[in-house]
XYZ file of C-alpha atoms in Angstrom:
637
model
C -30.353 -21.980 52.971
C -27.092 -23.843 52.354
C -23.687 -22.465 53.362
C -22.612 -21.695 49.811
C -25.704 -19.587 49.208
C -25.211 -17.842 52.581
C -21.612 -16.870 51.723
C -22.693 -15.591 48.295
C -25.366 -13.426 49.923
C -22.880 -12.022 52.436
C -20.426 -11.145 49.644
C -23.159 -9.302 47.749
C -24.102 -7.372 50.892
C -20.465 -6.332 51.554
C -20.038 -5.264 47.936
C -23.242 -3.269 48.146
C -22.077 -1.630 51.388
C -18.733 -0.695 49.828
C -20.476 0.775 46.833
C -22.763 2.781 49.109
C -19.756 3.983 51.103
C -17.948 4.993 47.923
C -20.979 7.006 46.892
C -21.277 8.700 50.338
C -20.452 12.404 50.711
C -17.992 11.619 53.499
C -15.970 9.282 51.290
C -16.063 11.755 48.434
C -14.840 14.567 50.695
C -12.019 12.407 52.010
C -10.915 11.520 48.487
C -10.994 15.156 47.400
C -9.009 16.239 50.459
C -6.340 13.605 49.835
C -6.058 14.719 46.197
C -5.529 18.351 47.255
C -8.983 19.649 46.375
C -9.463 21.049 49.869
C -12.123 23.672 49.176
C -14.375 21.208 47.373
C -13.963 18.686 50.201
C -14.933 21.336 52.727
C -18.051 22.318 50.796
C -19.257 18.682 50.721
C -18.655 18.277 54.462
C -20.542 21.465 55.339
C -23.609 20.186 53.475
C -23.206 16.722 54.978
C -23.075 18.136 58.514
C -26.317 20.023 57.902
C -28.006 16.624 57.698
C -25.818 14.762 60.217
C -24.456 17.438 62.628
C -23.030 14.880 65.072
C -21.076 12.774 62.606
C -17.673 12.377 64.248
C -15.675 11.654 61.085
C -17.147 14.632 59.232
C -16.541 16.990 62.149
C -12.963 15.796 62.525
C -12.115 15.976 58.818
C -13.662 19.429 58.390
C -11.711 20.552 61.464
C -8.485 19.350 59.833
C -9.414 21.216 56.644
C -10.109 24.445 58.553
C -6.821 24.118 60.459
C -4.776 23.555 57.304
C -6.411 26.493 55.512
C -5.626 28.995 58.258
C -8.872 29.106 60.236
C -7.891 27.741 63.667
C -10.941 29.191 65.455
C -13.343 27.271 63.216
C -11.145 24.180 63.512
C -11.262 24.389 67.301
C -15.072 24.554 67.332
C -15.323 21.507 65.064
C -12.798 19.448 67.046
C -14.473 20.455 70.296
C -17.839 19.181 69.026
C -16.190 15.984 67.761
C -14.765 15.436 71.251
C -18.244 15.624 72.762
C -19.429 13.000 70.277
C -16.523 10.642 70.930
C -14.616 11.805 74.058
C -12.463 8.684 74.220
C -10.856 9.176 70.815
C -7.188 10.179 71.309
C -6.830 11.669 67.828
C -9.368 14.427 68.398
C -7.543 15.534 71.555
C -4.300 15.618 69.579
C -6.035 17.841 67.028
C -7.457 20.084 69.750
C -4.041 20.426 71.355
C -2.379 21.379 68.072
C -4.983 23.975 67.173
C -4.708 25.460 70.688
C -0.982 25.873 70.067
C -1.790 27.647 66.781
C -4.164 29.932 68.670
C -1.482 30.804 71.246
C -3.270 28.993 74.068
C -0.549 26.733 75.497
C -2.456 26.092 78.723
C -5.420 24.639 76.821
C -3.026 22.641 74.616
C -1.503 21.101 77.726
C -4.986 20.143 78.930
C -5.758 18.247 75.730
C -2.378 16.538 75.622
C -2.995 15.420 79.208
C -6.393 14.054 78.131
C -4.602 12.163 75.341
C -2.235 10.756 77.943
C -5.155 9.605 80.109
C -6.524 7.667 77.145
C -3.124 6.298 76.113
C -0.882 6.256 79.207
C 2.814 6.151 78.394
C 2.456 7.538 74.871
C 5.988 8.725 74.081
C 4.982 11.351 71.514
C 2.474 12.877 73.919
C 4.997 12.999 76.773
C 7.512 14.761 74.529
C 4.905 17.279 73.391
C 3.899 17.963 76.981
C 7.529 18.313 78.059
C 8.203 20.923 75.380
C 5.061 22.891 76.269
C 5.883 22.880 79.963
C 9.391 24.067 79.108
C 7.968 26.940 77.063
C 5.743 27.897 80.023
C 8.818 27.775 82.299
C 7.276 24.946 84.363
C 10.627 23.191 84.441
C 9.763 20.591 87.073
C 6.793 19.356 85.026
C 8.899 19.377 81.847
C 11.598 17.271 83.495
C 8.956 14.804 84.694
C 7.545 14.408 81.170
C 10.938 13.875 79.549
C 11.961 11.379 82.230
C 8.723 9.407 81.701
C 9.314 9.464 77.930
C 12.776 8.010 78.511
C 11.279 5.241 80.638
C 9.190 4.334 77.583
C 12.126 4.675 75.164
C 15.549 5.131 76.801
C 17.207 5.180 73.383
C 15.698 8.493 72.245
C 18.772 10.720 71.996
C 16.817 13.916 71.322
C 14.770 13.495 74.514
C 17.977 13.034 76.536
C 19.227 16.283 74.999
C 15.941 18.108 75.664
C 16.072 16.904 79.250
C 19.597 18.281 79.481
C 18.405 21.688 78.239
C 15.687 21.862 80.888
C 17.970 20.654 83.672
C 20.368 23.443 82.719
C 17.592 26.035 82.938
C 16.771 24.748 86.411
C 20.404 25.198 87.456
C 21.166 21.458 87.588
C 24.226 21.812 85.385
C 26.038 18.572 86.182
C 22.849 16.578 85.619
C 22.381 18.449 82.348
C 25.882 17.481 81.233
C 25.103 13.822 81.992
C 21.972 13.973 79.816
C 23.808 15.604 76.917
C 26.573 12.996 77.031
C 23.989 10.188 77.073
C 22.384 11.733 74.005
C 25.725 11.815 72.199
C 26.528 8.240 73.223
C 23.336 7.202 71.415
C 23.682 9.463 68.367
C 27.203 10.937 68.080
C 26.627 12.099 64.527
C 23.730 14.415 65.367
C 24.911 18.042 65.064
C 22.063 19.427 67.181
C 23.137 17.304 70.143
C 26.688 18.679 69.961
C 25.282 22.200 69.806
C 23.052 21.602 72.845
C 26.087 20.354 74.749
C 27.894 23.540 73.733
C 25.105 25.674 75.196
C 25.455 23.966 78.583
C 29.249 24.206 78.497
C 28.863 27.952 77.933
C 26.654 28.169 81.016
C 29.398 26.412 82.986
C 31.843 29.055 81.812
C 33.809 26.506 79.780
C 33.835 28.729 76.722
C 36.666 27.042 74.820
C 34.955 23.653 75.161
C 31.603 25.204 74.250
C 33.041 26.673 71.067
C 34.622 23.303 70.204
C 31.240 21.572 70.629
C 29.502 24.078 68.333
C 32.323 23.864 65.787
C 31.978 20.075 65.812
C 28.271 20.523 65.069
C 29.124 22.790 62.124
C 31.601 20.190 60.817
C 28.861 17.571 60.809
C 26.302 19.808 59.102
C 27.095 23.383 58.092
C 23.620 23.976 56.730
C 21.733 24.465 60.014
C 21.212 28.132 60.857
C 20.637 27.618 64.603
C 24.032 25.948 65.028
C 25.869 28.921 63.492
C 23.807 31.190 65.741
C 24.745 29.174 68.851
C 28.414 29.217 67.867
C 28.193 32.973 67.353
C 26.776 33.496 70.826
C 29.518 31.406 72.461
C 32.131 33.393 70.546
C 30.466 36.646 71.590
C 30.513 35.697 75.280
C 34.172 34.729 74.858
C 34.851 38.239 73.569
C 35.590 37.160 69.993
C 33.086 39.582 68.547
C 34.391 39.664 64.976
C 34.220 35.863 64.804
C 30.755 35.989 66.356
C 29.630 38.405 63.646
C 30.826 35.968 60.962
C 28.856 33.106 62.531
C 25.680 35.181 62.752
C 26.065 36.157 59.096
C 26.427 32.472 58.160
C 23.208 31.711 60.030
C 21.473 34.526 58.153
C 22.826 33.351 54.797
C 20.945 30.104 55.448
C 17.842 31.784 56.881
C 17.674 35.548 56.163
C 14.595 35.902 58.391
C 16.107 34.194 61.445
C 15.009 36.711 64.079
C 17.270 35.499 66.885
C 20.381 35.660 64.693
C 19.426 39.168 63.513
C 18.995 40.222 67.142
C 22.284 38.655 68.249
C 24.070 40.300 65.338
C 22.679 43.630 66.525
C 24.101 43.004 70.002
C 27.552 42.124 68.626
C 27.585 45.202 66.396
C 26.593 47.368 69.371
C 29.525 46.017 71.377
C 31.820 46.671 68.405
C 30.672 50.292 68.279
C 29.044 49.952 64.843
C 25.843 51.515 66.105
C 24.140 52.334 62.793
C 24.615 48.759 61.598
C 23.330 47.527 64.955
C 20.233 49.703 64.594
C 19.615 48.269 61.111
C 19.933 44.724 62.468
C 17.426 45.369 65.266
C 15.020 46.892 62.748
C 15.325 43.822 60.526
C 14.600 41.675 63.594
C 11.396 43.608 64.230
C 10.396 43.496 60.564
C 10.490 39.704 60.824
C 9.080 39.469 64.347
C 7.357 42.719 65.461
C 6.775 41.408 68.996
C 10.496 40.706 69.658
C 10.567 42.661 72.910
C 14.316 42.537 73.563
C 15.003 43.960 70.105
C 12.648 46.856 70.896
C 14.461 47.488 74.183
C 17.939 47.382 72.673
C 16.916 49.495 69.687
C 15.524 52.246 71.891
C 18.772 52.311 73.869
C 20.660 53.200 70.671
C 18.400 56.122 69.813
C 17.852 59.508 71.432
C 14.159 60.159 70.787
C 13.124 63.750 70.214
C 9.415 63.131 69.651
C 6.632 60.600 69.984
C 7.646 58.568 66.928
C 6.876 55.309 65.143
C 9.343 53.344 67.277
C 7.498 54.295 70.453
C 4.138 53.553 68.835
C 5.396 50.109 67.753
C 6.457 49.320 71.325
C 3.094 50.461 72.690
C 1.311 48.305 70.119
C 3.396 45.255 71.088
C 2.790 46.010 74.768
C -0.992 46.038 74.250
C -1.188 42.568 72.662
C -3.317 40.471 75.072
C -1.259 37.296 74.611
C 2.074 38.958 75.403
C 4.108 37.177 78.081
C 5.243 38.849 81.295
C 8.839 38.605 80.142
C 8.075 40.387 76.870
C 6.097 43.023 78.741
C 9.025 43.499 81.096
C 11.489 44.187 78.255
C 9.025 46.542 76.568
C 8.455 48.384 79.842
C 12.150 49.200 80.195
C 12.232 50.290 76.543
C 9.140 52.499 76.834
C 10.457 54.048 80.034
C 13.671 55.060 78.294
C 11.816 56.417 75.262
C 9.418 58.552 77.302
C 12.314 59.865 79.383
C 13.984 60.954 76.143
C 10.977 63.138 75.291
C 10.742 64.417 78.894
C 7.491 62.642 79.820
C 8.954 61.674 83.189
C 5.745 60.575 84.931
C 4.920 58.204 82.104
C 8.531 57.027 81.925
C 8.598 56.140 85.600
C 5.345 54.186 85.379
C 6.946 51.961 82.772
C 10.232 51.660 84.696
C 8.255 50.635 87.766
C 6.223 48.072 85.799
C 9.320 46.539 84.217
C 11.038 46.239 87.587
C 7.945 44.757 89.194
C 7.668 42.085 86.499
C 11.361 41.238 86.794
C 11.292 41.117 90.603
C 8.310 38.756 90.546
C 10.429 36.029 88.979
C 12.762 35.120 91.854
C 13.248 34.982 95.629
C 15.662 37.416 97.246
C 16.322 38.545 100.803
C 18.120 41.808 101.482
C 18.594 40.638 105.082
C 20.527 37.594 103.864
C 22.586 39.918 101.666
C 23.392 42.008 104.726
C 24.748 38.937 106.505
C 27.052 38.270 103.543
C 28.496 41.774 103.741
C 28.966 41.576 107.518
C 30.737 38.258 107.088
C 33.157 39.843 104.623
C 33.984 42.571 107.140
C 34.489 40.037 109.910
C 36.873 37.803 107.940
C 38.828 40.506 106.102
C 39.953 42.478 109.141
C 43.211 44.327 109.866
C 44.658 41.289 111.612
C 44.259 39.115 108.491
C 46.117 41.608 106.300
C 48.864 42.066 108.896
C 49.280 38.282 109.078
C 49.727 37.998 105.299
C 51.748 41.139 104.672
C 53.926 40.548 101.598
C 51.864 37.613 100.344
C 50.497 37.196 96.842
C 51.738 37.710 93.298
C 53.725 40.932 92.867
C 52.766 41.426 89.211
C 51.289 44.893 88.609
C 49.400 44.091 85.383
C 45.797 44.302 86.638
C 43.840 47.509 87.087
C 40.533 46.787 88.798
C 37.709 49.247 88.121
C 34.797 48.612 90.443
C 31.856 50.090 92.313
C 28.108 50.010 91.955
C 26.740 49.422 88.444
C 25.995 52.643 86.532
C 28.568 54.557 88.585
C 30.926 55.350 85.689
C 32.986 52.145 85.513
C 32.599 51.815 81.734
C 33.545 55.468 81.225
C 36.673 55.126 83.386
C 37.733 51.961 81.584
C 37.166 53.582 78.191
C 39.356 56.543 79.217
C 42.148 54.230 80.398
C 41.798 51.832 77.447
C 42.389 54.807 75.130
C 45.964 54.900 76.465
C 48.445 52.830 74.399
C 49.752 51.082 77.530
C 46.342 49.858 78.697
C 44.163 47.058 77.361
C 40.504 47.149 78.383
C 39.390 43.566 79.009
C 35.896 44.465 80.202
C 33.991 42.611 82.902
C 35.972 39.507 83.848
C 34.371 36.776 85.940
C 37.675 35.460 87.298
C 37.661 36.914 90.816
C 34.031 35.965 91.378
C 34.783 32.444 90.134
C 37.623 32.174 92.649
C 35.242 33.098 95.445
C 32.356 30.887 94.355
C 34.247 27.805 93.147
C 37.934 27.503 94.068
C 37.466 29.031 97.515
C 34.149 27.274 98.140
C 35.060 23.613 98.370
C 31.752 22.105 99.374
C 33.302 20.772 102.591
C 31.189 23.005 104.780
C 33.733 25.834 104.741
C 32.812 28.422 102.148
C 34.157 31.790 101.106
C 35.039 34.011 102.903
C 35.723 31.715 105.890
C 37.848 29.489 103.639
C 40.398 32.313 103.333
C 41.604 31.476 106.835
C 42.786 28.073 105.579
C 45.042 29.537 102.859
C 48.664 30.613 103.149
C 51.083 32.832 101.234
C 51.840 30.125 98.678
C 48.128 29.758 97.890
C 47.722 33.495 97.462
C 50.774 33.714 95.197
C 49.488 30.831 93.054
C 45.983 32.297 92.632
C 47.359 35.762 91.879
C 49.715 34.380 89.229
C 46.854 32.391 87.714
C 44.739 35.542 87.528
C 47.536 37.383 85.694
C 47.937 34.453 83.310
C 44.225 34.606 82.494
C 44.502 38.362 81.919
C 47.393 37.828 79.540
C 45.128 35.703 77.347
C 43.454 38.998 76.446
C 46.687 40.839 75.720
C 50.155 39.273 76.043
C 52.218 42.465 75.731
C 50.428 45.625 76.882
C 51.599 46.860 80.283
C 48.230 47.126 82.059
C 44.985 45.197 81.656
C 41.735 46.450 83.156
C 39.046 44.329 84.784
C 35.951 46.458 85.182
C 33.622 44.003 86.899
C 31.689 46.395 89.190
C 30.798 43.699 91.726
C 34.467 43.120 92.519
C 34.004 45.770 95.223
C 32.969 42.813 97.402
C 36.338 41.178 96.813
C 38.771 44.054 97.406
C 40.209 42.187 100.392
C 40.767 39.087 98.283
C 42.388 41.187 95.540
C 44.798 42.657 98.099
C 45.867 39.189 99.269
C 46.323 37.828 95.734
C 47.671 40.898 93.921
C 49.055 43.437 96.411
C 50.508 45.633 93.637
C 47.310 45.801 91.594
C 45.628 49.152 91.188
C 42.052 49.424 92.400
C 39.876 52.274 91.118
C 36.581 52.761 92.924
C 33.967 54.642 90.894
C 31.544 56.730 92.904
C 28.479 58.669 91.844
C 25.650 60.526 93.544
C 23.731 57.762 95.394
C 20.304 58.808 94.087
C 21.531 59.068 90.478
C 23.302 55.720 90.791
C 20.207 53.973 92.096
C 17.907 55.643 89.574
C 20.166 54.587 86.714
C 20.188 51.019 88.027
C 16.393 51.047 88.385
C 15.977 52.247 84.787
C 18.009 49.430 83.266
C 17.485 45.740 82.628
C 20.582 43.722 83.535
C 21.599 40.399 82.014
C 23.684 39.384 85.031
C 22.769 38.712 88.643
C 21.467 41.927 90.185
C 18.504 40.737 92.258
C 18.639 43.758 94.561
C 18.055 46.210 91.715
C 14.368 45.729 90.857
C 12.763 47.085 94.034
C 13.392 50.630 95.301
C 13.510 49.643 98.976
C 15.838 46.690 98.402
C 17.968 48.818 96.093
C 18.348 51.518 98.739
C 19.315 49.022 101.429
C 21.812 47.354 99.095
C 23.440 50.691 98.297
C 23.857 51.332 102.021
C 25.438 47.885 102.439
C 27.848 48.691 99.608
C 28.722 52.042 101.198
C 29.396 50.370 104.516
C 31.642 47.750 102.916
C 33.629 50.380 101.030
C 34.133 52.292 104.287
C 35.495 49.052 105.747
C 37.996 48.548 102.902
C 39.257 52.114 103.231
C 39.680 51.585 106.961
C 41.556 48.257 106.886
C 43.458 48.910 103.637
C 44.326 52.623 103.752
C 45.627 53.914 100.414
C 44.944 50.712 98.476
C 41.760 51.999 96.796
C 41.661 55.128 94.622
C 38.248 56.864 94.526
C 37.007 58.559 91.359
C 33.853 60.695 91.422
C 31.712 60.580 88.278
C 30.424 64.136 88.672
C 34.016 65.443 88.920
C 34.903 63.798 85.596
C 31.855 65.409 83.985
C 32.733 68.822 85.455
C 36.453 68.786 84.575
C 37.369 65.902 82.330
C 41.001 66.832 81.749
C 41.948 67.428 85.383
C 40.328 64.174 86.529
C 41.891 62.241 83.647
C 45.340 63.535 84.571
C 44.815 62.450 88.177
C 43.620 59.036 87.022
C 46.648 58.498 84.789
C 48.984 59.658 87.543
C 47.511 57.086 89.954
C 48.043 54.374 87.323
C 51.652 55.512 86.742
C 50.893 56.434 83.137
C 52.219 59.314 81.057
C 49.722 61.782 79.614
C 48.155 60.866 76.273
C 45.660 63.097 74.442
C 43.751 60.041 73.234
C 42.346 59.655 76.751
C 40.370 62.897 76.306
C 38.921 61.582 73.036
C 37.977 58.223 74.541
C 34.777 58.125 72.469
C 36.876 57.642 69.327
C 38.646 54.563 70.696
C 37.702 51.519 68.665
C 37.223 48.614 71.076
C 34.524 46.177 72.052
C 32.276 47.237 74.939
C 29.770 44.710 76.262
C 27.849 46.680 78.888
C 24.667 48.713 79.108
C 26.835 51.824 78.641
C 28.189 50.761 75.245
C 26.301 53.516 73.441
C 26.963 56.297 75.984
C 30.770 56.018 75.882
C 30.769 56.315 72.092
C 30.131 60.055 72.486
C 31.840 62.876 74.392
C 31.192 63.617 78.056
C 27.634 64.834 78.601
C 25.842 66.232 81.658
C 22.290 65.012 81.004
C 22.306 62.401 83.752
C 23.773 64.538 86.554
C 21.069 65.167 89.173
C 18.536 63.423 86.937
C 16.987 61.907 90.061
C 15.332 65.256 90.803
C 13.023 64.669 87.831
C 11.645 61.672 89.721
C 11.940 62.942 93.280
C 8.374 62.149 94.315
C 8.401 58.643 92.813
C 11.798 57.887 94.385
C 10.789 58.905 97.910
C 10.998 55.346 99.366
C 14.543 55.046 98.031
C 15.622 58.546 99.062
C 14.446 58.009 102.617
C 16.618 54.903 102.958
C 19.652 56.571 101.392
C 19.544 59.232 104.127
C 20.393 56.613 106.761
């Protein structure tokens, strides 16, 4: 056979093969699928697989069809069988990973992405997918490793630099996070999402003005992205600009009316503004969009006084029973259910949920009450009578600040609301300034940390820091005579306050120890309260606090004014008169009607101080006396 005849024969054979392929069911199904006739394509493939059950291409294509038509379980089975037929094919592992994500099985998705990576080491897309999944599972170290490997493959990927920055921030590596965000912006300065991510990290650093500027820059670049308006709103809310925050959340919702996070954040801002019915509506809209939004359940239940076993409680129980619910979601729901069952006087059931919520929260971090005890003893040792005698007359003489402090849930918000109802007092809420002095300015990183660093300061330093504190206060209100700072944890820094601001007024809120600790145990806190989620640790911490307050009274006699919560409840007018007298304020009837004062309140007590004095929580601990026995035993010491 000559070469020409051979080539002609080969051409005929290829043409015949193509014709046969075109007539094959697999080709027909593929063509139908590509033309949008998905159901018909699926029917052909089902019949085809009856004859050839191990055909990889048919299994894979039918799996894709099942996934796109909302049947992820069937898709998973098909992809899984395809993987047994051809285990070295990366595409089928990609498909398995994606369908596992759809099924809410992130661990299995990670396994298939890792298999993809074994087949194609260094695949950038796979590394990014893995990094995002690890981040969602809170495995931050693994997420960082994936993003760093992806950047080795492609160092010019701005979004990966930004994602790396987000994870580094979550791990507490803030400076490294800032570096990653700036690298991202160096590569792609016109990307609004990168500016917004930078703003989130700046907020974490406490640089709120810069954070707001970064988010506003993102909005300038593209005002049509809902998440950017939401992020700007949150930065504004933290800054205390609640009305501006509300506007940003509403802009986000104008773009995406079913944006659950923006609905939830709007509810929080409205709660702080005292617009409780609107806040309730916003939380309900959040749950209509996303019924499993656990924090919205918890915040909603805190706005409502339940009188019966109602639909809200049933909805929380239903969300709680979902098998795939995360521990964090279960924790928020536990606090919410505890509060709801307490409302309807089912105290045993309430405490079981409070205990579960606290247990889940406590599981998430390391904490040593013994180390905390050493911190308190160190404060007593440094801030002794000799130190105050040495620096008598030091500090800034301005009398603007009124510090309201004590244990959380001891009545600090109530006392501030009473004072802020007076026309000569501005309630600034919980200010971080004193704590920032202690943890940054007075902790230099040179081996000498606060409080030992106090010994290296002189009168000029104290005067400068005190004046700076007053300047920061005046940013909240330039004219009103007094400005309150009701950060409860400032009880640790009373000695520092005396050195910086000797003429400041310090109001110490006290409450029955068992009621204080119970109220702490019943509440989820957004700040740092590691001691509060275990009854034994909570009891020991309260005793440490008591001991430190005894120390301040001893070394600074007359500097701290004690106010007892139960006395205010028993005789509001008499205690209010005494409080105003201590603050050198004339009587004003508005202080008795504090619940009518229109001001932002950003604490767990925001709802309680919107109504008149009530006695429900006095001696409430007796309802839980048996369950609280480990705590009560410690409090006796």
